[in-house]
């Protein structure tokens, strides 16, 4: 009866057995009828995890705001959202399906709301500040990738996690897509024997790829460059697939297409004199959501979401290549191009008994296929083609990641959950690549933080 009353009050079911509910709310069976309903309701509310978000851009609200409210509203309670941009945080509130208190002062939100979980979706270079202060103020952390942008900030996060006893979860959604999970399964099953080398080539197109050069990502001080912001996704996949950790990195990179290489430039696409001739012209005002979230709030911080890709201050690389040597003796050849006609990647795992080839086409001029394919080619056997139906949300990874974060049943068959060490190893490859380009020398991962690369991940 009590459970039914609470379900009616909150218009949502309590997903646990009656006996478990009574135990968790410290109510004995004999005392149920004697306890005031207000106390029972308070106990039910206490079962929910209190969640706050810092950073109210598209990713924060579109990935961790409304979807979590819809999918896990019976398990979490949003208590606050925060952004230094006063207009954007208010706009974000308007788009949320639930009323949530808004803040421009992070410390005020943390002190007043005392969240159990803090979701960090701010600019990459500020992740460390909110991750560390969030843990020190009592919250476990769920942070967007990359965990941070350089080795010093990385070490500070590792130290804070050890000191506070709180937990950092890094949201590597690519691990959760069915296509990439299938690759993990094939490797683990020994379909091609022991993996000895990997060829991994990522293509960003002239639409999505160019977008990084419009936004704050165009500066290394903000994003760590695409070696960190984008490629940490790719490096984490490698670390996960190979179940080992990187030992050294040698890299080359240049800025040859965007930034100062343009023949003309403006401040942003809205006010540009070259709208009719620039192939990269993008009209942000066609999106009511983006216009309200960014353009209408530009006066608060001067941020141009539709900045010119040829701005002189672009200093990230648009062409990158690296050789990564792993502690288990696997060598990886990696490249990323940011101005391709289509977006996707090709990857090949060379093994002692065969080879796995996989490819994904995410966008571009040609029609997107309905399936992502994997080819398993045995040295002395047949070729097998495996088709994985495509799914929305980063290959189906977004929804599965949210379920792991907010509805964890304790099972992790494919070892997809990622913590601070995973976050560190992913960004340290990119940091090492930057340093290698600057010095012309290979960089040892062990020289960057106090983490020693493991041959086999624990």
C-alpha positions in Angstrom: 0.0 0.0 0.0 2.8 2.5 1.0 4.6 1.8 -2.2 1.5 2.3 -4.3 0.9 5.7 -2.6 4.5 6.8 -3.3 4.2 5.7 -6.9 1.0 7.7 -7.3 2.6 10.8 -5.7 5.6 10.8 -8.1 3.8 9.3 -11.1 6.5 6.7 -11.5 7.1 3.1 -10.3 9.5 2.0 -7.6 11.7 -0.6 -9.3 12.5 -2.8 -6.4 10.8 -5.6 -4.5 8.6 -4.5 -1.5 11.0 -6.2 1.0 14.0 -4.4 -0.5 12.2 -1.1 -0.5 11.3 -1.5 3.2 14.9 -2.5 4.1 16.4 0.4 2.2 14.1 3.0 3.8 14.8 1.7 7.3 11.1 0.8 7.8 10.2 -2.5 9.5 7.1 -4.4 8.4 5.5 -3.9 11.8 6.1 -0.2 11.8 4.7 0.6 8.3 1.3 1.6 9.4 2.6 3.7 12.3 5.0 5.9 10.3 3.5 9.2 8.9 3.2 9.2 5.2 5.5 12.3 5.0 8.4 10.3 6.5 7.8 7.5 4.0 7.8 10.0 1.1 11.0 11.5 2.4 12.6 8.1 2.6 11.6 7.4 -1.0 13.1 10.6 -2.2 16.3 9.8 -0.4 16.7 6.7 -2.5 17.2 8.9 -5.6 20.7 10.0 -6.5 21.0 13.8 -6.7 22.5 14.9 -10.0 23.9 18.3 -11.0 25.4 19.4 -14.4 28.1 22.0 -15.0 28.2 23.1 -18.6 25.0 23.6 -20.5 25.9 23.3 -24.1 24.4 20.8 -26.6 26.2 17.8 -25.1 25.3 18.6 -21.5 21.6 19.1 -22.1 21.2 16.8 -25.1 23.1 13.8 -23.7 23.0 14.2 -19.9 19.9 16.4 -19.4 16.7 15.4 -21.0 17.6 11.8 -21.9 18.6 11.0 -18.3 15.4 12.7 -17.0 13.3 10.5 -19.3 15.1 7.2 -18.9 16.1 7.3 -15.2 13.7 9.7 -13.6 12.8 7.1 -11.0 16.4 6.8 -9.9 17.9 10.2 -10.1 16.8 13.7 -9.2 18.3 16.7 -11.0 19.0 19.4 -8.4 21.0 22.0 -10.4 22.5 23.1 -13.7 25.4 25.6 -13.9 27.1 27.6 -16.6 29.2 30.8 -16.5 27.0 32.1 -19.3 23.9 33.4 -17.6 21.8 33.5 -20.7 22.8 29.9 -21.8 21.9 28.3 -18.5 18.5 30.0 -18.6 18.0 28.8 -22.2 19.0 25.3 -21.2 16.4 25.3 -18.4 13.8 26.3 -21.0 14.6 23.2 -23.0 14.7 20.8 -20.1 11.6 18.7 -19.5 11.8 19.3 -15.8 12.3 22.4 -13.7 15.8 22.6 -12.3 17.5 25.4 -10.3 20.0 27.3 -12.4 23.4 28.7 -11.2 26.3 30.7 -12.6 28.3 30.1 -9.4 29.6 26.5 -9.3 30.5 26.6 -5.6 27.1 28.0 -4.6 25.4 25.1 -6.5 27.6 22.5 -4.9 27.1 24.0 -1.4 23.4 24.4 -1.6 22.5 21.2 -3.5 25.2 18.8 -2.4 24.8 16.4 -5.4 25.8 12.8 -5.2 26.8 12.9 -8.9 28.3 15.9 -10.8 28.2 15.7 -14.6 31.0 17.7 -16.1 30.4 18.9 -19.7 32.3 22.2 -19.8 35.2 23.2 -22.1 37.9 20.5 -22.0 40.6 22.7 -20.4 38.3 23.4 -17.4 37.3 19.8 -16.7 40.1 19.3 -14.1 38.8 22.2 -12.0 35.3 20.9 -11.8 36.3 17.3 -11.4 38.7 18.0 -8.5 36.5 20.6 -6.7 33.4 18.3 -7.3 35.1 15.4 -5.6 36.4 17.6 -2.8 32.8 18.8 -2.2 31.5 15.2 -1.9 30.4 14.2 -5.4 31.3 11.3 -7.6 32.1 12.5 -11.1 30.8 11.7 -14.5 32.9 13.6 -17.1 32.7 13.9 -20.8 35.8 12.9 -22.7 38.5 14.0 -22.8 39.0 13.8 -19.0 41.4 16.7 -19.3 43.9 18.3 -21.7 47.5 17.8 -20.4 49.6 15.7 -18.2 49.8 18.1 -15.2 46.0 18.4 -15.0 45.7 14.6 -15.4 48.0 14.0 -12.5 46.1 16.4 -10.3 42.8 14.5 -11.1 44.4 11.2 -10.2 45.8 12.6 -6.9 42.4 14.1 -6.0 40.6 10.9 -6.6 43.0 9.0 -4.4 42.8 11.7 -1.7 39.0 12.0 -1.6 38.0 8.4 -2.2 35.4 9.6 -4.7 35.0 8.0 -8.2 35.6 9.5 -11.7 33.7 7.9 -14.6 34.8 8.9 -18.1 32.0 8.7 -20.7 33.6 6.8 -23.6 30.4 6.1 -25.5 32.2 4.5 -28.4 32.9 1.4 -26.3 29.2 0.7 -26.1 28.2 0.7 -29.8 27.3 -2.8 -31.0 29.8 -2.6 -33.9 32.8 -1.9 -31.7 31.6 -4.3 -29.1 31.5 -7.1 -31.7 35.2 -6.3 -32.6 36.1 -6.7 -28.9 34.3 -10.0 -28.8 36.0 -11.3 -31.9 39.5 -10.4 -30.6 38.8 -11.9 -27.2 37.5 -15.1 -28.8 40.9 -15.5 -30.6 39.4 -15.4 -34.1 42.7 -14.1 -35.5 45.1 -15.4 -32.8 47.3 -12.9 -31.0 47.0 -9.3 -32.3 50.4 -8.0 -33.5 49.6 -4.7 -35.2 46.8 -2.3 -36.0 46.1 0.1 -38.9 43.6 2.8 -37.7 42.6 5.7 -40.0 39.9 8.2 -39.0 38.3 10.6 -41.5 36.5 13.8 -40.4 34.5 15.4 -43.2 34.2 18.9 -44.4 31.0 19.3 -42.4 31.5 17.8 -38.9 35.3 17.9 -39.1 35.3 21.6 -40.1 33.0 22.3 -37.1 35.9 21.8 -34.7 37.7 24.7 -36.4 34.6 27.0 -35.9 34.3 26.4 -32.1 36.5 26.8 -29.1 38.2 23.6 -30.0 40.3 25.4 -32.6 42.7 26.5 -29.8 45.0 24.0 -28.2 44.8 25.8 -24.9 41.0 25.0 -24.9 40.8 21.5 -26.3 44.3 20.0 -26.1 44.0 19.9 -29.9 42.2 17.2 -31.8 44.9 14.8 -30.6 43.2 15.0 -27.3 39.6 16.2 -27.8 38.7 13.9 -30.7 41.4 11.3 -30.9 41.1 10.4 -27.2 37.9 8.6 -28.3 40.0 6.6 -30.8 42.9 5.9 -28.5 40.5 4.7 -25.8 39.0 2.2 -28.3 42.5 0.9 -29.0 43.4 0.6 -25.3 40.1 -1.3 -24.7 40.3 -3.5 -27.8 43.9 -4.5 -27.1 43.4 -4.7 -23.3 46.8 -3.1 -22.9 48.2 0.3 -22.3 50.4 2.6 -24.5 54.1 2.7 -23.9 55.5 5.2 -26.4 54.3 7.6 -29.1 56.0 9.1 -32.1 53.9 11.6 -34.1 53.8 14.1 -36.9 51.2 16.8 -37.6 50.5 20.0 -39.3 47.9 22.7 -40.0 47.6 22.8 -43.8 44.0 23.4 -44.6 42.2 25.6 -42.1 43.2 28.6 -40.1 45.8 30.9 -41.7 45.7 28.8 -44.9 42.4 30.3 -46.0 42.4 32.8 -48.8 39.8 35.0 -47.0 38.3 35.0 -43.6 35.8 36.7 -41.3 34.8 36.6 -37.7 31.7 34.4 -37.9 29.5 33.0 -40.7 26.6 35.2 -39.8 28.4 38.5 -40.5 30.8 37.3 -43.2 31.3 39.0 -46.5 32.1 35.7 -48.2 28.9 33.8 -47.6 28.3 33.2 -51.3 31.8 32.0 -52.2 33.0 30.2 -49.1 32.4 26.4 -49.2 32.5 26.3 -45.5 29.7 28.8 -44.9 27.2 27.5 -42.3 24.0 29.2 -41.4 23.5 28.6 -37.6 20.2 30.6 -37.7 18.5 27.7 -39.5 18.5 25.9 -36.1 16.2 27.6 -33.6 17.8 25.6 -30.8 21.4 26.6 -31.6 20.4 30.2 -32.2 18.7 30.5 -28.9 21.4 28.6 -27.0 24.4 30.3 -28.5 23.7 33.3 -30.8 21.2 34.9 -28.5 23.6 34.5 -25.5 26.8 35.7 -27.3 26.7 39.0 -25.4 27.5 37.2 -22.2 30.8 35.7 -23.2 31.5 36.6 -26.8 31.5 33.0 -27.9 30.9 32.4 -31.6 29.5 29.0 -32.2 29.7 29.7 -36.0 33.2 31.1 -36.0 35.2 31.3 -39.2 37.3 28.1 -39.9 40.0 30.4 -41.4 40.5 32.5 -38.3 44.2 33.4 -37.7 44.1 32.1 -34.1 43.5 28.4 -35.2 46.5 26.5 -33.9 45.4 22.9 -33.8 46.5 20.3 -36.3 44.3 19.3 -39.2 46.5 16.5 -40.4 47.9 13.9 -37.9 49.7 10.6 -37.9 51.3 8.6 -35.1 53.0 5.3 -34.3 51.9 4.0 -30.9 53.8 1.1 -29.3 51.9 -0.8 -26.6 53.2 -2.6 -23.5 52.1 -5.9 -25.0 54.3 -5.3 -28.0 51.4 -4.4 -30.4 52.3 -1.6 -32.9 49.6 0.8 -34.1 49.7 3.1 -37.1 47.1 5.9 -36.6 46.1 8.8 -38.7 43.3 11.5 -38.7 42.3 13.7 -41.6 39.9 16.6 -40.9 38.8 17.6 -44.4 37.5 14.4 -46.1 34.4 14.1 -48.3 32.9 11.6 -45.9 33.2 10.8 -42.2 34.1 7.5 -40.7 37.1 5.2 -40.3 38.8 2.1 -41.4 40.6 -0.2 -39.0 42.5 -3.5 -39.4 43.8 -5.9 -36.8 46.6 -8.1 -37.9 46.9 -11.3 -36.0 48.9 -14.5 -35.9 46.0 -16.4 -37.4 44.3 -13.8 -39.6 43.0 -10.3 -39.9 39.9 -8.3 -38.9 38.9 -5.4 -41.2 36.2 -3.0 -40.2 34.8 0.2 -41.6 32.2 2.7 -40.7 30.7 5.6 -42.8 28.9 8.1 -40.6 28.1 10.9 -43.0 29.0 12.4 -46.4 27.8 12.9 -49.9 27.0 9.2 -50.5 24.0 7.5 -48.9 24.8 6.1 -45.5 24.7 2.3 -45.5 22.2 0.5 -43.3 24.9 -1.8 -41.9 28.4 -1.4 -40.5 30.5 -4.3 -41.7 33.3 -6.4 -40.2 35.4 -8.8 -42.3 37.2 -11.7 -40.6 39.8 -13.2 -42.8 41.6 -16.4 -41.6 45.1 -17.1 -42.9 44.0 -20.6 -44.1 40.3 -20.3 -44.1 37.2 -18.6 -45.5 36.3 -14.9 -45.2 33.4 -14.1 -43.0 31.4 -10.9 -43.3 29.5 -9.7 -40.3 26.8 -7.0 -40.7 25.9 -4.8 -37.7 22.7 -2.7 -38.1 23.4 0.9 -37.6 21.9 2.7 -34.6 21.4 6.4 -33.7 23.5 8.1 -31.0 27.1 7.4 -31.8 26.4 3.9 -33.2 24.0 3.1 -30.4 26.5 3.8 -27.7 24.9 6.8 -26.0 21.8 5.1 -24.6 23.8 2.0 -23.5 26.4 4.3 -21.8 23.7 6.2 -19.9 22.2 2.9 -18.7 25.6 1.8 -17.3 26.1 5.1 -15.5 22.7 5.5 -14.0 21.3 2.0 -13.8 24.4 -0.1 -13.2 23.5 -3.7 -12.4 27.1 -4.5 -11.5 27.7 -6.6 -14.7 30.4 -5.5 -17.2 30.9 -8.5 -19.4 32.7 -6.5 -22.1 34.7 -4.2 -19.6 33.1 -1.1 -21.1 33.0 1.0 -17.9 35.8 3.5 -17.9 37.4 5.2 -14.9 40.2 7.8 -14.4 43.0 5.4 -15.5 41.2 4.8 -18.8 40.6 8.5 -19.2 44.3 9.2 -18.4 45.7 6.6 -20.9 43.4 7.9 -23.6 44.5 11.5 -23.3 48.2 10.8 -22.6 48.6 9.3 -26.1 47.4 12.6 -27.5 49.6 14.6 -25.1 52.6 12.5 -26.1 51.8 13.0 -29.8 51.8 16.8 -29.3 55.1 16.7 -27.4 56.6 14.3 -30.1 55.7 16.8 -32.9 57.3 19.6 -30.9 60.5 17.7 -30.1 60.8 15.4 -33.1 61.3 12.5 -30.7 59.3 9.6 -29.4 57.7 10.2 -26.0 57.4 7.7 -23.2 54.0 7.6 -21.5 55.6 6.8 -18.2 57.4 10.1 -18.3 54.1 12.1 -18.2 52.4 11.0 -15.0 53.0 8.5 -12.2 51.1 5.8 -14.1 53.3 2.9 -15.4 51.8 1.4 -18.6 50.5 -2.2 -18.0 51.1 -5.0 -20.5 47.7 -6.4 -19.6 44.9 -4.2 -18.2 43.8 -5.3 -14.7 
